Coordinates of N, CA, C and O in Angstrom, one line a residue:
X1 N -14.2 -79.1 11.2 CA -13.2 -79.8 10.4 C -11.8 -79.2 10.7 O -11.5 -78.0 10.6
X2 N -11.0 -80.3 11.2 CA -9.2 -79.4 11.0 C -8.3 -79.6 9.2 O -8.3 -80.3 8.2
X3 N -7.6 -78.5 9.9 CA -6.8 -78.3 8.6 C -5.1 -78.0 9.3 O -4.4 -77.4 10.1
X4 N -4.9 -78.8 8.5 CA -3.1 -79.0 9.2 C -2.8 -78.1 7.9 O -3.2 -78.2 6.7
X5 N -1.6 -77.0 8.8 CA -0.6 -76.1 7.8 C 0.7 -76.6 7.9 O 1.4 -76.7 8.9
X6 N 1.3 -77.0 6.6 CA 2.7 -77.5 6.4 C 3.2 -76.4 5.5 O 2.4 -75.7 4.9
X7 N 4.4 -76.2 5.5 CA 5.6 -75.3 5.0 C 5.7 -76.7 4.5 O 5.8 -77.7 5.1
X8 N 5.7 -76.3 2.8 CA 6.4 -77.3 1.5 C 7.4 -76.5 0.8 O 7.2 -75.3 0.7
X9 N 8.4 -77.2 0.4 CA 9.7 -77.0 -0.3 C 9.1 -77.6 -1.7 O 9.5 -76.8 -2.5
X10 N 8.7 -78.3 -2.2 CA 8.7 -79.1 -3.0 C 7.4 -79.4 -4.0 O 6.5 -80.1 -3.6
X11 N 7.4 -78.8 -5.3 CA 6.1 -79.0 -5.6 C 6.2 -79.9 -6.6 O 6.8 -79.6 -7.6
X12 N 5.5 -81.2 -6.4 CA 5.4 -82.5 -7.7 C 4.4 -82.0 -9.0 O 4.0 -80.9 -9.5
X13 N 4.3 -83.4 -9.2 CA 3.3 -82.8 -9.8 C 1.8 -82.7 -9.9 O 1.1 -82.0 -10.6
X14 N 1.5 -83.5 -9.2 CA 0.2 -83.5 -8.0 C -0.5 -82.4 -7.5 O -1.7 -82.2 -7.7
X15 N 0.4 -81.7 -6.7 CA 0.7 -80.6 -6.0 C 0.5 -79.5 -7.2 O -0.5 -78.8 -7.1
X16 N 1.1 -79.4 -7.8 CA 1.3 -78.3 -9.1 C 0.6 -78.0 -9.6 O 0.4 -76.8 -10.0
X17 N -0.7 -79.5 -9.8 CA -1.6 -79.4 -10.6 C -3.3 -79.0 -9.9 O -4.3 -78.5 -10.4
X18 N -2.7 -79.4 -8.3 CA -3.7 -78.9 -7.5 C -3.7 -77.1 -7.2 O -4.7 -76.3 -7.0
X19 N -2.4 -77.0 -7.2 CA -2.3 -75.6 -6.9 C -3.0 -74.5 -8.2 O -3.5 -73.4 -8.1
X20 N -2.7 -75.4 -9.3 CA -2.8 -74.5 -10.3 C -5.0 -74.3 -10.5 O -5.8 -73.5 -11.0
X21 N -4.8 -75.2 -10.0 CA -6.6 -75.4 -10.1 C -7.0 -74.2 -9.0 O -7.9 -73.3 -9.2
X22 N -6.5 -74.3 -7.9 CA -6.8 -73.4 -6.6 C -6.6 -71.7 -6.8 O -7.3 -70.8 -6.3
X23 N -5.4 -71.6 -7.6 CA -5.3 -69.7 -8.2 C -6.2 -69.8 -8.7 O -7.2 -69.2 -8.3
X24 N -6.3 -70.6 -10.2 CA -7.5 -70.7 -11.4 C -9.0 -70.0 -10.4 O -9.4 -68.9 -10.2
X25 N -9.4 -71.0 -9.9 CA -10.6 -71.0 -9.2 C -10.6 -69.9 -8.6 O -11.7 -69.3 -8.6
X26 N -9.2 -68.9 -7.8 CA -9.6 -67.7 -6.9 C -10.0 -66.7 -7.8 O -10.8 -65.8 -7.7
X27 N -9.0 -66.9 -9.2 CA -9.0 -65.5 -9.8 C -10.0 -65.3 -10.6 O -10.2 -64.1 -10.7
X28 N -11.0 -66.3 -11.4 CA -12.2 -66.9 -11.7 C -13.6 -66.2 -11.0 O -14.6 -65.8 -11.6
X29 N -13.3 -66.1 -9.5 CA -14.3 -65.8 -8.7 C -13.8 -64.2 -8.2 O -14.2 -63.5 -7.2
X30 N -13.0 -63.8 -9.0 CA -13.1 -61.7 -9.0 C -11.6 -61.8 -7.9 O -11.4 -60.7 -7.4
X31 N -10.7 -62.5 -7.6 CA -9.5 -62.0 -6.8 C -8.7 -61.8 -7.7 O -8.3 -62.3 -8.8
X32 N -8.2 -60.5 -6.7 CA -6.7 -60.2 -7.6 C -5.5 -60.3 -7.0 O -4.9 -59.9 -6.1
X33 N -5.2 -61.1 -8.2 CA -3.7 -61.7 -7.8 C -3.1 -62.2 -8.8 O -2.6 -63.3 -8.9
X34 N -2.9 -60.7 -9.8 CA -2.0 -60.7 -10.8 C -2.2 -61.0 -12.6 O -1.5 -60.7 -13.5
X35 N -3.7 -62.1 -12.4 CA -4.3 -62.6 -13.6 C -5.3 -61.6 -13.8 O -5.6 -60.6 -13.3
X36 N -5.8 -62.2 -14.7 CA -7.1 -61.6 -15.8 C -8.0 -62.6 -15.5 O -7.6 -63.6 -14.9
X37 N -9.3 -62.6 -15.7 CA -10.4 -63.6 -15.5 C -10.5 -63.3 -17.0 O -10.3 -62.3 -17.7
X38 N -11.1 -64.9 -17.4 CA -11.0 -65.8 -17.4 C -9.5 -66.4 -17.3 O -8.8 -66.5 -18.3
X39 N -9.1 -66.8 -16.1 CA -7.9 -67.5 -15.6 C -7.1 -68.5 -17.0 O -7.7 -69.4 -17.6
X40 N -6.0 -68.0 -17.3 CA -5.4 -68.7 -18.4 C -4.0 -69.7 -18.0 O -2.9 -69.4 -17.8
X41 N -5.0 -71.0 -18.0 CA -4.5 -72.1 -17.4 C -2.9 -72.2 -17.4 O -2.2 -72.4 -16.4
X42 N -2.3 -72.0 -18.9 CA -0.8 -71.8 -19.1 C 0.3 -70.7 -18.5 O 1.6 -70.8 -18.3
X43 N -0.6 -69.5 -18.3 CA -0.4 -68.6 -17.3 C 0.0 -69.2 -15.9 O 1.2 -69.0 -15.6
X44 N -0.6 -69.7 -15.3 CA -0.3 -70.0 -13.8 C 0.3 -71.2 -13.9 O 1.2 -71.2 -13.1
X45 N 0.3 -72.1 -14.5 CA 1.4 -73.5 -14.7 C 2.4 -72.4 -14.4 O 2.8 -72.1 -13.2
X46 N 2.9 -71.7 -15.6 CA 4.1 -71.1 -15.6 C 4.3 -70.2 -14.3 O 5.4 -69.7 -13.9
X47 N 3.2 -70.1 -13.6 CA 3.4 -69.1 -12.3 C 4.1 -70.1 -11.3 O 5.3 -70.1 -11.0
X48 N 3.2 -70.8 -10.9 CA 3.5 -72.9 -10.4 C 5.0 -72.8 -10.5 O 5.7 -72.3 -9.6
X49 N 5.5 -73.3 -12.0 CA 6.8 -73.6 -12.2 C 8.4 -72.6 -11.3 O 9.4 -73.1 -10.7
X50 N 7.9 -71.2 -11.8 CA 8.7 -70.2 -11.5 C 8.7 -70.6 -9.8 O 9.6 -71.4 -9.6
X51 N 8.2 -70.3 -9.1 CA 7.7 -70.4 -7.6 C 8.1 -71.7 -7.0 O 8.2 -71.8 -5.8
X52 N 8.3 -72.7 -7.9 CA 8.9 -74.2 -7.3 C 10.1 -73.7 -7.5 O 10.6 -73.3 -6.4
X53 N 10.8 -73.5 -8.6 CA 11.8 -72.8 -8.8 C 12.6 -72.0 -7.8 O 13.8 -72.3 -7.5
X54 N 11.8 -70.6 -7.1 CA 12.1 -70.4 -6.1 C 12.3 -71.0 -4.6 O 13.2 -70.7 -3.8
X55 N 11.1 -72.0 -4.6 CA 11.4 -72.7 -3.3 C 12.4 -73.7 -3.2 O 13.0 -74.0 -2.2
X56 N 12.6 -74.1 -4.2 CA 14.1 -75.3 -4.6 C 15.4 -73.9 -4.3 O 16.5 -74.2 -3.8
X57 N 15.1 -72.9 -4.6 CA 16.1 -71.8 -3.7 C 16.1 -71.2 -2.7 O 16.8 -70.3 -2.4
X58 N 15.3 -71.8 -2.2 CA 15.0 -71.1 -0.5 C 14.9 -69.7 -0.7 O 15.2 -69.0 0.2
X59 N 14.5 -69.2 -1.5 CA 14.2 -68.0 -1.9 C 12.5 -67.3 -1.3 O 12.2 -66.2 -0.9
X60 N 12.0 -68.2 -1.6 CA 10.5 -68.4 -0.8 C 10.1 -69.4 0.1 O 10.7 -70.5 0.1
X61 N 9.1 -69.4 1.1 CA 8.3 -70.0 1.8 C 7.1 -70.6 1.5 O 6.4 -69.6 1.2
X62 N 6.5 -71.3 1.4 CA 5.1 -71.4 0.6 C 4.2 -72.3 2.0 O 4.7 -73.2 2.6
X63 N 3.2 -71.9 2.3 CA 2.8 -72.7 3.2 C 0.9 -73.2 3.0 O -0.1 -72.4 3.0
X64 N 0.8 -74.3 3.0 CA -0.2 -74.9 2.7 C -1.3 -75.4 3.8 O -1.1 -76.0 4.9
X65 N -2.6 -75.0 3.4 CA -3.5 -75.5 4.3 C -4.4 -77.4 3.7 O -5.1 -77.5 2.7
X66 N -4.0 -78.2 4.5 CA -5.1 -79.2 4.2 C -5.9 -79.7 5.0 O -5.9 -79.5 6.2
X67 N -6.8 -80.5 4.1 CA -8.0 -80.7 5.4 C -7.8 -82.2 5.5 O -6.9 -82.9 5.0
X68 N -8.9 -82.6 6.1 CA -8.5 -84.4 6.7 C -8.7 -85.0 5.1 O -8.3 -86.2 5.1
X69 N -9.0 -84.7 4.0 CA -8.9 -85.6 3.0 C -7.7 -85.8 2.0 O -7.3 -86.6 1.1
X70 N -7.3 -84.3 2.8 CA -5.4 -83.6 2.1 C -6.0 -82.9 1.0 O -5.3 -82.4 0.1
X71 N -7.2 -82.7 1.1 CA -7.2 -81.5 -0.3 C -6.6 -79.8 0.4 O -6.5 -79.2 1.5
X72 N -6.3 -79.6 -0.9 CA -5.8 -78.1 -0.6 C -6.7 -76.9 -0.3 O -6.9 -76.1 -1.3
X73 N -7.1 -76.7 0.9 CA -7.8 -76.0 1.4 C -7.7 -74.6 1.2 O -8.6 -73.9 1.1
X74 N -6.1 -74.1 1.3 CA -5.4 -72.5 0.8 C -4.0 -72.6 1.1 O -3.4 -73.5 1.6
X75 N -3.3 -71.1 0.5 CA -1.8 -71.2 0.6 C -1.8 -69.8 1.2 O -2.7 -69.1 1.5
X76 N -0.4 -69.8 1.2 CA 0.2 -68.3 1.3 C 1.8 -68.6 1.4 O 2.4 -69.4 2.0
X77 N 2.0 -67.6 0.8 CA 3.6 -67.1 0.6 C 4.6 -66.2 0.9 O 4.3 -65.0 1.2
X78 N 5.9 -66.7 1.0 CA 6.7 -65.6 1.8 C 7.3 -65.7 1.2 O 7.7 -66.9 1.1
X79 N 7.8 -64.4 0.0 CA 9.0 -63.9 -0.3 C 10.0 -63.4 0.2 O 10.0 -62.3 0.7
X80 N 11.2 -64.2 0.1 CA 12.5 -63.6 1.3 C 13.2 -63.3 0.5 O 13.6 -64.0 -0.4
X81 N 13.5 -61.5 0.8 CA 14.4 -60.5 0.3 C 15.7 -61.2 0.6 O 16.1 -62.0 1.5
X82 N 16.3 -60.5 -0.8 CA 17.7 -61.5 -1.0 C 19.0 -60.5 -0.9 O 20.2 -60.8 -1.1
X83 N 18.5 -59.1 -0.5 CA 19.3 -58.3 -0.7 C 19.7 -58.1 1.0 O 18.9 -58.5 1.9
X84 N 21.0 -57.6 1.2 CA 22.0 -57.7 2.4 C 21.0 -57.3 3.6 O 20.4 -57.6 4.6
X85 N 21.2 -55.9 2.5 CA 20.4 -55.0 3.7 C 19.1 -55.4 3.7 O 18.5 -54.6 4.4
X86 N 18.4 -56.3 3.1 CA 16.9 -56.5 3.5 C 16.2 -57.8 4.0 O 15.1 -58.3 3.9
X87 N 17.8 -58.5 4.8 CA 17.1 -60.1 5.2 C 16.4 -60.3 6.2 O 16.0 -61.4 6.6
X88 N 16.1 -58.9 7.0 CA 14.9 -58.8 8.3 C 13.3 -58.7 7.5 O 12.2 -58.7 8.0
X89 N 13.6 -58.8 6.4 CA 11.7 -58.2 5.6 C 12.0 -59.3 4.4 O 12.9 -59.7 3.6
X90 N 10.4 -59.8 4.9 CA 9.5 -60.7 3.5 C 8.5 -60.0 3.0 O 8.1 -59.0 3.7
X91 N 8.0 -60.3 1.7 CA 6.9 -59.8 1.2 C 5.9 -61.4 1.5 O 6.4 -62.5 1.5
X92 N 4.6 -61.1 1.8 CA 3.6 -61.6 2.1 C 3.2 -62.1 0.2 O 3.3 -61.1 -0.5
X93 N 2.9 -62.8 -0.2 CA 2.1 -63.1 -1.8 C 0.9 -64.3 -1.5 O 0.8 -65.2 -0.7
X94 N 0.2 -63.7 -2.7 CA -0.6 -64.7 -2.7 C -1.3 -65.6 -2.0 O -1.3 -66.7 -2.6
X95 N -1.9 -65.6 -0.6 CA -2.7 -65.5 0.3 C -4.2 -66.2 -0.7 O -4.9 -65.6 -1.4
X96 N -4.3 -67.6 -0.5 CA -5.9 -68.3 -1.4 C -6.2 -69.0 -0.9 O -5.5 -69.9 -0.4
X97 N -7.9 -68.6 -0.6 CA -8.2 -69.6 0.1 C -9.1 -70.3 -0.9 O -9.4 -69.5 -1.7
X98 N -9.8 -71.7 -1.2 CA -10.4 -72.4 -2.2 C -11.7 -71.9 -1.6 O -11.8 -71.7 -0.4
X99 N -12.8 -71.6 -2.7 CA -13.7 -70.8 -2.5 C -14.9 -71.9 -1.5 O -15.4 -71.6 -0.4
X100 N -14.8 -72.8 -2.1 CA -15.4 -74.1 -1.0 C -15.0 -74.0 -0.2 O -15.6 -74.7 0.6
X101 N -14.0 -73.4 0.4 CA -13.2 -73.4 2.0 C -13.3 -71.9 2.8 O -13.0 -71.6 3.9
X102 N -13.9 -71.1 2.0 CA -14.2 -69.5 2.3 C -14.5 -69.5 4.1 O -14.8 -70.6 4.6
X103 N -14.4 -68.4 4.7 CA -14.8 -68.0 5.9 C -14.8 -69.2 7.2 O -15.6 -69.2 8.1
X104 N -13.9 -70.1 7.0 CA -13.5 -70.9 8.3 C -12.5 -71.0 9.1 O -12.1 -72.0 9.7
X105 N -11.9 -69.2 9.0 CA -10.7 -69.3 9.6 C -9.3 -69.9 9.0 O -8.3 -69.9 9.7
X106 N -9.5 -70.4 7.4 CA -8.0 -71.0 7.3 C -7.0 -69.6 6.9 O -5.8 -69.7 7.1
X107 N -7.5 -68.3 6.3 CA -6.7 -67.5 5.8 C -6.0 -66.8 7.4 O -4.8 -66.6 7.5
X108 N -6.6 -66.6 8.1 CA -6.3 -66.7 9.7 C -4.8 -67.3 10.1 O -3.8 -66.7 10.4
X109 N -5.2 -69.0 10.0 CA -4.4 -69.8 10.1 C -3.1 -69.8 9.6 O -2.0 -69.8 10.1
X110 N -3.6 -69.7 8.2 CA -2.1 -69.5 7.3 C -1.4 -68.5 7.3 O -0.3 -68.7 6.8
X111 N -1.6 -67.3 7.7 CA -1.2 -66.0 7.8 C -0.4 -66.2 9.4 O 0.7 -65.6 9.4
X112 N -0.8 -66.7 10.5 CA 0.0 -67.2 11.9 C 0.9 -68.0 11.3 O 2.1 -67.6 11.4
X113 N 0.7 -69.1 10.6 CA 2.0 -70.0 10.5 C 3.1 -69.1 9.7 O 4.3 -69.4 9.5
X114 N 2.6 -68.4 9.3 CA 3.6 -67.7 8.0 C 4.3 -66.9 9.1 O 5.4 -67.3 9.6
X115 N 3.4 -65.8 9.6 CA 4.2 -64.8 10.8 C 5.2 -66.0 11.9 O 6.4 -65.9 12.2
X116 N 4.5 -66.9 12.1 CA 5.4 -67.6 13.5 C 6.7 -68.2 12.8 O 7.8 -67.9 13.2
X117 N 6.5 -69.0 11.7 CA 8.3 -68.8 10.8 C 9.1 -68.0 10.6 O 10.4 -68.0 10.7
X118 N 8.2 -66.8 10.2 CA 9.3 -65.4 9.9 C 10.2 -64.8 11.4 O 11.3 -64.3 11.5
X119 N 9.0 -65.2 12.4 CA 9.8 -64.5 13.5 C 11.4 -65.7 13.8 O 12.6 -65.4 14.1
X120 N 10.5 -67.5 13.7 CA 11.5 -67.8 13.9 C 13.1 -67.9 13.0 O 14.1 -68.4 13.3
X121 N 12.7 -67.1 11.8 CA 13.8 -67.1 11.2 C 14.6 -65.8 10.7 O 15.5 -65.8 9.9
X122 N 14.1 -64.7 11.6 CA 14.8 -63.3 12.3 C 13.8 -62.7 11.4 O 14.2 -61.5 11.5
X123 N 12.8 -62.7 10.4 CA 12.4 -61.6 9.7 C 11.5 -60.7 10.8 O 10.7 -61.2 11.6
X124 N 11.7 -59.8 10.8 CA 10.9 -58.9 11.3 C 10.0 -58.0 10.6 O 9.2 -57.3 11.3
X125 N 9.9 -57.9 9.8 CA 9.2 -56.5 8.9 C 8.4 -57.5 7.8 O 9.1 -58.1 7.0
X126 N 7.4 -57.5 7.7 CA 6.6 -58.0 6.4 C 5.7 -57.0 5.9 O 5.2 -56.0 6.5
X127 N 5.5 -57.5 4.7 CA 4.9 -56.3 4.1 C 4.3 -57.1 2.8 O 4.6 -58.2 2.4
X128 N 3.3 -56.0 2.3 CA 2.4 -57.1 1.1 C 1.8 -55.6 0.4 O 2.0 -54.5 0.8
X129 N 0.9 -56.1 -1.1 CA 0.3 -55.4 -1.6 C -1.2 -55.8 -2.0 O -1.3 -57.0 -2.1
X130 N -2.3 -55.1 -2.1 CA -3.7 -55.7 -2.3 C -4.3 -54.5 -3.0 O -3.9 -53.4 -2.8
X131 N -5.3 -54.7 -3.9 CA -5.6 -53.7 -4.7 C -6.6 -52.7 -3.8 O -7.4 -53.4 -3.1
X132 N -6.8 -51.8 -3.8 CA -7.0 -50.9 -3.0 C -8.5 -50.7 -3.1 O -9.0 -49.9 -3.9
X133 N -9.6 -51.7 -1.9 CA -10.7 -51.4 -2.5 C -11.5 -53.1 -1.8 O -12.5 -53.4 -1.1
X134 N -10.3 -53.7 -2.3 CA -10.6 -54.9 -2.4 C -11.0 -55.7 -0.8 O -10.7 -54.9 0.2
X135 N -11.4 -56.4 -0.6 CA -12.4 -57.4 0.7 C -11.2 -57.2 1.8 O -11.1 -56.9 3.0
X136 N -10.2 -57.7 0.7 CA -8.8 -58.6 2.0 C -8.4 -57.2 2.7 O -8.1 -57.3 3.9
X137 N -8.4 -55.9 2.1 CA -7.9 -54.6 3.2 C -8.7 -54.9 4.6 O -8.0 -54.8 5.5
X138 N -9.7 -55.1 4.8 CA -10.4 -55.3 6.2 C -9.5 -56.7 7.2 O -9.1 -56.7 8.3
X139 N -9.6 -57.5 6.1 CA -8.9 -59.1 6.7 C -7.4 -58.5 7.2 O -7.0 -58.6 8.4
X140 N -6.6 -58.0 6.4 CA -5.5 -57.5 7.0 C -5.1 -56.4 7.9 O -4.0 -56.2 8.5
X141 N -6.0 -55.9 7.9 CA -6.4 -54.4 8.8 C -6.4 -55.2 10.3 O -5.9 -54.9 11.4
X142 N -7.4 -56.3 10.0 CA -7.8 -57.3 11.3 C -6.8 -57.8 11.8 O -6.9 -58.0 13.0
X143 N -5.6 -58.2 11.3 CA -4.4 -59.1 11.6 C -2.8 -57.9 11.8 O -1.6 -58.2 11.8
X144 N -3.5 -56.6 11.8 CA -2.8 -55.8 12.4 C -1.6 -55.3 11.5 O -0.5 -54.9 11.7
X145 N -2.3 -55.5 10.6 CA -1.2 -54.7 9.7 C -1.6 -53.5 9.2 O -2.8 -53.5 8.9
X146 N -0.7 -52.3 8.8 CA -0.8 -51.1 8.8 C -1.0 -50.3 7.4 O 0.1 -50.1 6.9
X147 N -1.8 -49.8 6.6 CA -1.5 -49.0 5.3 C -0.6 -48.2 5.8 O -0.4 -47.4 6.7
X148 N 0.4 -48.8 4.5 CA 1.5 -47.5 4.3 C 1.2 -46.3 3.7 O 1.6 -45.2 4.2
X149 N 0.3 -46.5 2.2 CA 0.0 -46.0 1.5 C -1.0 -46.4 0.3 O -1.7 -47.5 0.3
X150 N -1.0 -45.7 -0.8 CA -1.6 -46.5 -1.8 C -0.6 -45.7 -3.0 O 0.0 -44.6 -2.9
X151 N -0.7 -47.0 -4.2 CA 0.3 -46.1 -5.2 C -1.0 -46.1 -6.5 O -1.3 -47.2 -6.9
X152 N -1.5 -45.2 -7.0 CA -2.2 -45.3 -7.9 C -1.8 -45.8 -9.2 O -0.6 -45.9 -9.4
X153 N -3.0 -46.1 -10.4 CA -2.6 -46.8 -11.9 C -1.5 -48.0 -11.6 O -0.6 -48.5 -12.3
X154 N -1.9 -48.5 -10.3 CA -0.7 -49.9 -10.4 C -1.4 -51.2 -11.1 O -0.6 -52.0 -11.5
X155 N -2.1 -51.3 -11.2 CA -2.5 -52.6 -11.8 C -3.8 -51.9 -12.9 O -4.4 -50.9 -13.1
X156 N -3.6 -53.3 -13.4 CA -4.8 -52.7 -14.8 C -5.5 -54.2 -14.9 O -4.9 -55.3 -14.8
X157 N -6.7 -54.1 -15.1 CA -7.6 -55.5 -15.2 C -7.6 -55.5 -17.0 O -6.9 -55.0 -17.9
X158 N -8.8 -56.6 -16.9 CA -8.5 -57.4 -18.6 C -9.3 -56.0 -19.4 O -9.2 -55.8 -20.7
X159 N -9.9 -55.2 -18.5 CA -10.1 -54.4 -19.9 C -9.4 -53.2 -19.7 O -9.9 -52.3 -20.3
X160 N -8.5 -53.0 -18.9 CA -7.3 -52.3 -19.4 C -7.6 -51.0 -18.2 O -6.9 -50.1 -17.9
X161 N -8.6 -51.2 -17.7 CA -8.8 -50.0 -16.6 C -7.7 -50.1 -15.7 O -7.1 -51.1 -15.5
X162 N -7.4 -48.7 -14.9 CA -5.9 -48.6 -13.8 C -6.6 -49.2 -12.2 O -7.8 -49.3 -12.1
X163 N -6.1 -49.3 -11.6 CA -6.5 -49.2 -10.0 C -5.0 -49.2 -9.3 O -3.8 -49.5 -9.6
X164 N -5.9 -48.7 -8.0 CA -4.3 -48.1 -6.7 C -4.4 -49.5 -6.7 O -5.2 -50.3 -7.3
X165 N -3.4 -49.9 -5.8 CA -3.0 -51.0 -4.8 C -2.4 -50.2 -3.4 O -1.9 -49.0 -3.3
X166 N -2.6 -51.3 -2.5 CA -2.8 -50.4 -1.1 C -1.8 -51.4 -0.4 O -1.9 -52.6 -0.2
X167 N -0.5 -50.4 0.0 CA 0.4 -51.2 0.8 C 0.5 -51.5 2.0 O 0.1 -50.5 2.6
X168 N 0.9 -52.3 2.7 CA 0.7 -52.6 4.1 C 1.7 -53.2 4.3 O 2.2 -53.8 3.4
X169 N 2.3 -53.1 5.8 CA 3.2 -53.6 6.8 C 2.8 -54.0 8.4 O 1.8 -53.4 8.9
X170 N 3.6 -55.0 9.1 CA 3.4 -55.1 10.4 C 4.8 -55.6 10.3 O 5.3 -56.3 9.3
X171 N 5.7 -55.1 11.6 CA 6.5 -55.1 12.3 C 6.1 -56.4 13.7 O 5.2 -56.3 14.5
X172 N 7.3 -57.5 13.4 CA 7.3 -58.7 14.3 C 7.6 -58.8 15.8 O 7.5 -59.8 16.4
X173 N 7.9 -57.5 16.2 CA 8.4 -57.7 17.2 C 7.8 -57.8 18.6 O 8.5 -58.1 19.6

């Protein structure tokens, strides 16, 4: 099956409503990415909204995987630093793949189209965070990116336990 990756600016409400079903579903099935399971639908609308928000400011990048029926296969995101000194570095966010779409290469995919924008748009330095422990450290380890470190008690799940998060960078050049 192919899957065409578009960079969208624009999220309807189609789109919004598909997106919001696709976090729901990741964070549902044990990923972390900021929620609690049981995923709280009004929670990520409001995540949706904020993030359109940003892309209506070129503030972010959002880039989408679809497959030949146009469903939403997975995303991933580029946060572009707004600060003078930091317009060579994005933060990497939110990287989903829909669990029906697991292990075919699209997180792969989306993760090149994201890098091949950044380079074409001078970022050099990306950088992300992942809870320290978690599947995706191997996936990103794979795609050549480096632990910086880990910072411990950074995140806390729904019952309130701490865990590190594990930082990583790769340099574009």
């Amino acid at each position: 099956m192919r899957y065409i990756i578009e960079a969208v600016a624009n999220l309807d409400a189609k789109l919004l409503e598909r997106l919001t079903a696709l976090l729901a579903d990741c964070v549902n099935q044990g990923a972390s990415l900021g929620f609690y399971r049981p995923a709280q639908t009004e929670r990520i609308v409001n995540y949706w909204q904020a993030t359109s928000k940003q892309l209506e400011n070129k503030d972010k990048q959002l880039f989408i995987a679809f497959d030949e029926q146009n469903n939403v296969a997975g995303t991933v995101q580029l946060n572009l630093c707004q600060k003078q000194n930091g317009c060579h570095r994005g933060e990497v966010e939110k990287l989903l793949v829909d669990p029906t779409f697991q292990r075919r290469g699209i997180a792969t995919h989306l993760m090149k189209a994201l890098e091949a924008w950044a380079q074409q748009h001078g970022i050099q330095l990306l950088y992300l965070d992942t809870q320290t422990g978690d599947k995706s450290e191997s996936f990103y380890r794979a795609r050549e990116y480096v632990l910086s470190g880990t910072i411990p008690s950074f995140v806390t799940d729904a019952q309130g336990m701490l865990h590190s998060t594990s930082v990583y960078y790769k340099e574009l050049r």
